[in-house]
């Protein structure tokens, strides 16, 4: 099944399967995956990291250029402290165990989100991993960590307001483009496709500004069960969508 669909792949906009330049993923359902197997929620997160590794490989294999994953939202702080610290440790362990392989695969890592509330050693780790991979030219893996879309927009607005008060910019010069440049993702194109696993159908504060014209695909499987067939089915669904950006599209009707 996977290979049948893969045979139809054609990066860009040619006939066959279209591949998004930028794919966003809301990795949901780790807890439910674990519960269904009588395991602890944290085991679901461990499996979730394996799914992330696999998805990085699919993106490289099929030509996705940017992959943004929602790995810890600003709202996730309301979870039990043990689970919060487990997810923080997963980030540290992921960097320790996978940085070599990511370097070998020419992957550039960006970690976006608020640095406020993060411990200094974690901030140093994030800065270090970004610096080490900065000149890589392959897949850009964007990890949204301690990230919230509204907070990101508010932070950008605050920065522009400070610039205006200090006389560095004229308020009337603020545009969608200049606000976009004040976001964490200023150097990353908007996502073409956002997927969410586990059957939930909402954005939950993920890439709110950037997702204005993204196609959304929701899949029933929990994130740890998301495999290459799931990935290719999502690309098939995306390929059938007509992106109109508010215009009339190819048929004009
Ligand atoms: C959603 O499942 C998942 C999360 C909130 C955490 C996702 C984290 C990872 C996959 C690993 C993090 C990876 C790095 C690199 C840090 P859920 O717990 O909300 O599942 P549920 O809705 O079934 O409870």
Short mmCIF file of C-alpha atoms and ligand atoms in Angstrom, two decimals:
data_model
loop_
_atom_site.label_atom_id
_atom_site.label_comp_id
_atom_site.label_asym_id
_atom_site.label_seq_id
_atom_site.Cartn_x
_atom_site.Cartn_y
_atom_site.Cartn_z
CA UNK A 1 0.00 0.00 0.00
CA UNK A 2 2.70 2.50 1.07
CA UNK A 3 4.86 1.71 -1.95
CA UNK A 4 1.86 2.00 -4.33
CA UNK A 5 1.17 5.50 -3.06
CA UNK A 6 4.87 6.38 -2.94
CA UNK A 7 5.17 5.56 -6.66
CA UNK A 8 2.84 8.50 -7.35
CA UNK A 9 5.03 11.03 -5.53
CA UNK A 10 6.06 14.10 -7.44
CA UNK A 11 7.51 16.92 -5.34
CA UNK A 12 6.17 20.38 -6.16
CA UNK A 13 3.06 20.86 -8.24
CA UNK A 14 3.30 18.32 -11.05
CA UNK A 15 0.81 15.53 -11.61
CA UNK A 16 0.70 12.76 -9.02
CA UNK A 17 1.11 13.18 -5.32
CA UNK A 18 1.94 16.70 -4.14
CA UNK A 19 4.42 17.16 -1.33
CA UNK A 20 4.04 20.21 0.93
CA UNK A 21 7.09 22.44 1.31
CA UNK A 22 6.22 22.95 4.98
CA UNK A 23 4.37 20.34 7.02
CA UNK A 24 3.14 21.08 10.54
CA UNK A 25 2.24 18.24 12.89
CA UNK A 26 0.19 18.28 16.06
CA UNK A 27 1.40 15.02 17.59
CA UNK A 28 -1.64 14.03 19.65
CA UNK A 29 -2.76 10.85 21.37
CA UNK A 30 0.36 9.62 23.16
CA UNK A 31 -1.55 9.30 26.43
CA UNK A 32 -4.45 7.43 24.83
CA UNK A 33 -2.04 5.11 23.00
CA UNK A 34 -0.44 4.24 26.34
CA UNK A 35 -3.74 3.88 28.21
CA UNK A 36 -5.12 1.49 25.59
CA UNK A 37 -2.11 -0.76 26.29
CA UNK A 38 -2.23 -0.49 30.09
CA UNK A 39 1.01 1.53 30.08
CA UNK A 40 1.93 4.80 31.76
CA UNK A 41 1.32 8.02 29.78
CA UNK A 42 5.05 8.67 29.75
CA UNK A 43 5.57 5.47 27.73
CA UNK A 44 3.28 6.98 25.12
CA UNK A 45 5.59 9.99 24.92
CA UNK A 46 8.62 7.72 24.49
CA UNK A 47 6.86 5.99 21.58
CA UNK A 48 5.93 9.47 20.33
CA UNK A 49 9.60 10.35 20.01
CA UNK A 50 10.12 7.22 17.88
CA UNK A 51 7.25 8.34 15.65
CA UNK A 52 8.91 11.73 15.35
CA UNK A 53 12.21 10.08 14.27
CA UNK A 54 10.32 8.08 11.65
CA UNK A 55 8.45 11.14 10.39
CA UNK A 56 11.73 13.06 9.99
CA UNK A 57 12.86 10.17 7.75
CA UNK A 58 9.65 10.26 5.68
CA UNK A 59 10.03 14.01 5.21
CA UNK A 60 13.61 13.57 3.99
CA UNK A 61 12.62 10.65 1.75
CA UNK A 62 9.67 12.42 0.11
CA UNK A 63 11.10 15.94 -0.11
CA UNK A 64 9.33 17.96 2.60
CA UNK A 65 11.63 20.92 3.30
CA UNK A 66 10.28 22.12 6.67
CA UNK A 67 8.70 20.00 9.39
CA UNK A 68 7.28 21.77 12.44
CA UNK A 69 6.16 19.61 15.36
CA UNK A 70 4.18 20.74 18.40
CA UNK A 71 6.09 19.12 21.23
CA UNK A 72 5.16 21.21 24.26
CA UNK A 73 2.51 23.91 24.30
CA UNK A 74 2.39 26.82 26.74
CA UNK A 75 -0.85 25.21 27.98
CA UNK A 76 0.88 21.88 28.74
CA UNK A 77 2.23 23.41 31.99
CA UNK A 78 -1.15 22.49 33.53
CA UNK A 79 -0.24 18.76 33.33
CA UNK A 80 1.10 16.98 36.42
CA UNK A 81 4.65 18.22 37.18
CA UNK A 82 6.12 14.71 36.71
CA UNK A 83 4.75 14.58 33.15
CA UNK A 84 6.01 18.10 32.39
CA UNK A 85 9.51 17.25 33.58
CA UNK A 86 9.38 13.95 31.66
CA UNK A 87 8.65 15.79 28.39
CA UNK A 88 11.44 18.30 29.15
CA UNK A 89 13.80 15.37 29.71
CA UNK A 90 12.68 13.82 26.44
CA UNK A 91 13.88 16.92 24.62
CA UNK A 92 17.29 16.63 26.33
CA UNK A 93 17.47 12.90 25.59
CA UNK A 94 16.35 13.39 21.99
CA UNK A 95 19.17 15.88 21.44
CA UNK A 96 21.71 13.60 23.15
CA UNK A 97 20.66 10.47 21.24
CA UNK A 98 19.77 11.89 17.84
CA UNK A 99 21.98 14.90 17.16
CA UNK A 100 24.64 12.80 15.41
CA UNK A 101 22.12 11.19 13.08
CA UNK A 102 20.41 14.52 12.38
CA UNK A 103 23.81 16.06 11.53
CA UNK A 104 24.60 13.13 9.24
CA UNK A 105 21.26 13.71 7.50
CA UNK A 106 22.03 17.43 7.09
CA UNK A 107 19.00 18.42 9.24
CA UNK A 108 18.85 21.96 10.57
CA UNK A 109 17.09 22.30 13.94
CA UNK A 110 15.13 25.30 15.09
CA UNK A 111 13.41 25.39 18.47
CA UNK A 112 10.65 27.99 18.62
CA UNK A 113 8.64 29.14 21.60
CA UNK A 114 9.02 31.24 24.70
CA UNK A 115 12.32 30.98 26.54
CA UNK A 116 10.65 32.49 29.63
CA UNK A 117 10.21 29.84 32.32
CA UNK A 118 12.87 27.52 30.86
CA UNK A 119 15.89 26.64 33.03
CA UNK A 120 19.19 28.21 31.88
CA UNK A 121 20.81 24.79 31.10
CA UNK A 122 17.90 23.94 28.79
CA UNK A 123 18.20 27.32 27.07
CA UNK A 124 21.94 26.65 26.58
CA UNK A 125 21.12 23.22 25.10
CA UNK A 126 18.62 24.77 22.67
CA UNK A 127 21.08 27.49 21.63
CA UNK A 128 23.82 24.89 21.21
CA UNK A 129 21.77 22.51 19.04
CA UNK A 130 20.63 25.40 16.85
CA UNK A 131 24.19 26.67 16.49
CA UNK A 132 25.60 23.20 15.66
CA UNK A 133 23.05 22.60 12.90
CA UNK A 134 22.82 26.19 11.59
CA UNK A 135 24.75 25.58 8.38
CA UNK A 136 22.98 22.32 7.50
CA UNK A 137 21.05 22.64 4.25
CA UNK A 138 18.60 19.72 4.33
CA UNK A 139 15.28 19.36 6.13
CA UNK A 140 14.55 22.12 8.65
CA UNK A 141 13.10 20.49 11.77
CA UNK A 142 11.24 23.12 13.77
CA UNK A 143 10.41 22.00 17.30
CA UNK A 144 7.66 24.13 18.84
CA UNK A 145 8.55 23.89 22.50
CA UNK A 146 6.92 26.00 25.22
CA UNK A 147 5.04 27.43 22.26
CA UNK A 148 1.66 29.15 22.04
CA UNK A 149 0.40 30.91 18.91
CA UNK A 150 -1.37 33.72 20.76
CA UNK A 151 1.66 34.35 22.98
CA UNK A 152 3.86 34.48 19.87
CA UNK A 153 1.60 37.09 18.23
CA UNK A 154 1.40 39.10 21.47
CA UNK A 155 5.20 39.02 21.82
CA UNK A 156 5.60 40.24 18.22
CA UNK A 157 3.05 43.04 18.81
CA UNK A 158 4.90 44.06 21.99
CA UNK A 159 8.21 44.22 20.12
CA UNK A 160 6.71 46.38 17.35
CA UNK A 161 5.08 48.64 19.97
CA UNK A 162 8.45 49.06 21.72
CA UNK A 163 10.07 49.94 18.38
CA UNK A 164 7.32 52.50 17.72
CA UNK A 165 7.63 54.10 21.18
CA UNK A 166 11.42 54.30 20.74
CA UNK A 167 10.91 56.00 17.37
CA UNK A 168 12.59 53.18 15.41
CA UNK A 169 9.47 52.56 13.32
CA UNK A 170 6.39 54.55 12.35
CA UNK A 171 3.20 52.76 13.57
CA UNK A 172 1.59 53.39 10.19
CA UNK A 173 4.35 51.30 8.59
CA UNK A 174 3.25 48.14 10.45
CA UNK A 175 1.95 45.59 7.96
CA UNK A 176 1.12 41.89 7.90
CA UNK A 177 4.62 41.35 6.53
CA UNK A 178 6.36 43.29 9.30
CA UNK A 179 4.33 41.50 11.99
CA UNK A 180 5.20 38.19 10.31
CA UNK A 181 8.88 39.15 10.52
CA UNK A 182 8.53 39.74 14.27
CA UNK A 183 7.31 36.15 14.88
CA UNK A 184 9.59 33.27 15.96
CA UNK A 185 9.14 31.83 12.47
CA UNK A 186 10.24 34.92 10.51
CA UNK A 187 12.66 32.89 8.36
CA UNK A 188 10.31 29.94 7.77
CA UNK A 189 7.61 29.82 5.07
CA UNK A 190 4.00 29.39 6.23
CA UNK A 191 2.89 25.76 6.55
CA UNK A 192 1.11 24.32 3.50
CA UNK A 193 -0.38 21.44 5.43
CA UNK A 194 -1.07 20.84 9.11
CA UNK A 195 -1.98 17.40 10.35
CA UNK A 196 -3.29 16.35 13.73
CA UNK A 197 -3.43 12.79 14.90
CA UNK A 198 -5.80 11.02 17.32
CA UNK A 199 -9.07 12.22 15.76
CA UNK A 200 -9.13 15.62 17.47
CA UNK A 201 -10.06 18.41 15.07
CA UNK A 202 -8.66 21.72 16.29
CA UNK A 203 -5.46 23.78 16.13
CA UNK A 204 -5.00 24.24 19.90
CA UNK A 205 -2.95 27.44 19.53
CA UNK A 206 -0.49 25.93 17.00
CA UNK A 207 0.93 28.30 14.35
CA UNK A 208 -2.19 30.50 14.49
CA UNK A 209 -0.87 33.34 12.33
CA UNK A 210 1.07 31.11 9.96
CA UNK A 211 -1.79 28.65 9.33
CA UNK A 212 -4.08 31.22 7.66
CA UNK A 213 -4.07 29.29 4.36
CA UNK A 214 -2.82 25.89 5.49
CA UNK A 215 -4.73 22.79 4.51
CA UNK A 216 -5.80 20.81 7.58
CA UNK A 217 -5.90 17.02 7.64
CA UNK A 218 -7.05 15.09 10.72
CA UNK A 219 -6.23 11.42 11.05
CA UNK A 220 -7.72 8.93 13.52
CA UNK A 221 -4.53 7.13 14.59
CA UNK A 222 -2.72 8.14 17.75
CA UNK A 223 0.69 9.70 17.19
CA UNK A 224 2.72 6.60 18.21
CA UNK A 225 0.83 4.62 15.51
CA UNK A 226 1.49 7.18 12.77
CA UNK A 227 3.59 5.33 10.19
CA UNK A 228 4.67 5.65 6.57
CA UNK A 229 1.27 4.51 5.26
CA UNK A 230 -0.41 7.18 7.41
CA UNK A 231 2.05 9.77 6.08
CA UNK A 232 1.36 8.83 2.47
CA UNK A 233 -2.42 8.78 3.00
CA UNK A 234 -2.13 12.33 4.35
CA UNK A 235 -0.18 13.38 1.23
CA UNK A 236 -2.91 11.81 -0.91
CA UNK A 237 -5.60 13.80 0.91
CA UNK A 238 -3.51 16.98 0.55
CA UNK A 239 -3.02 16.34 -3.17
CA UNK A 240 -6.79 16.34 -3.70
CA UNK A 241 -7.21 19.78 -2.13
CA UNK A 242 -7.40 22.86 -4.30
CA UNK A 243 -5.62 25.77 -2.64
CA UNK A 244 -7.34 29.01 -3.56
CA UNK A 245 -5.95 31.58 -1.08
CA UNK A 246 -9.26 33.46 -1.17
CA UNK A 247 -9.37 33.51 -5.00
CA UNK A 248 -11.59 31.50 -7.32
CA UNK A 249 -9.22 28.65 -8.16
CA UNK A 250 -8.63 26.92 -11.47
CA UNK A 251 -12.29 26.42 -12.47
CA UNK A 252 -13.29 29.98 -11.62
CA UNK A 253 -16.57 28.82 -10.09
C1 LIG B 1 0.22 14.78 22.90
O1 LIG B 1 -0.25 13.59 23.43
C2 LIG B 1 1.65 14.86 23.02
C3 LIG B 1 2.32 15.79 23.76
C4 LIG B 1 1.70 16.88 24.51
C5 LIG B 1 3.75 15.75 23.89
C6 LIG B 1 4.38 15.37 22.62
C7 LIG B 1 5.75 15.06 22.85
C8 LIG B 1 6.44 14.16 22.14
C9 LIG B 1 5.92 13.32 21.06
C10 LIG B 1 7.83 13.98 22.43
C11 LIG B 1 8.54 15.26 22.51
C12 LIG B 1 9.61 15.30 21.57
C13 LIG B 1 10.61 16.11 21.76
C14 LIG B 1 11.67 16.20 20.75
C15 LIG B 1 10.64 16.91 22.99
P1 LIG B 1 -1.16 13.67 24.70
O2 LIG B 1 -0.30 13.46 25.90
O3 LIG B 1 -1.91 14.96 24.70
O4 LIG B 1 -2.09 12.46 24.44
P2 LIG B 1 -3.60 12.31 24.94
O5 LIG B 1 -4.37 13.42 24.30
O6 LIG B 1 -3.97 10.96 24.44
O7 LIG B 1 -3.58 12.41 26.44
#
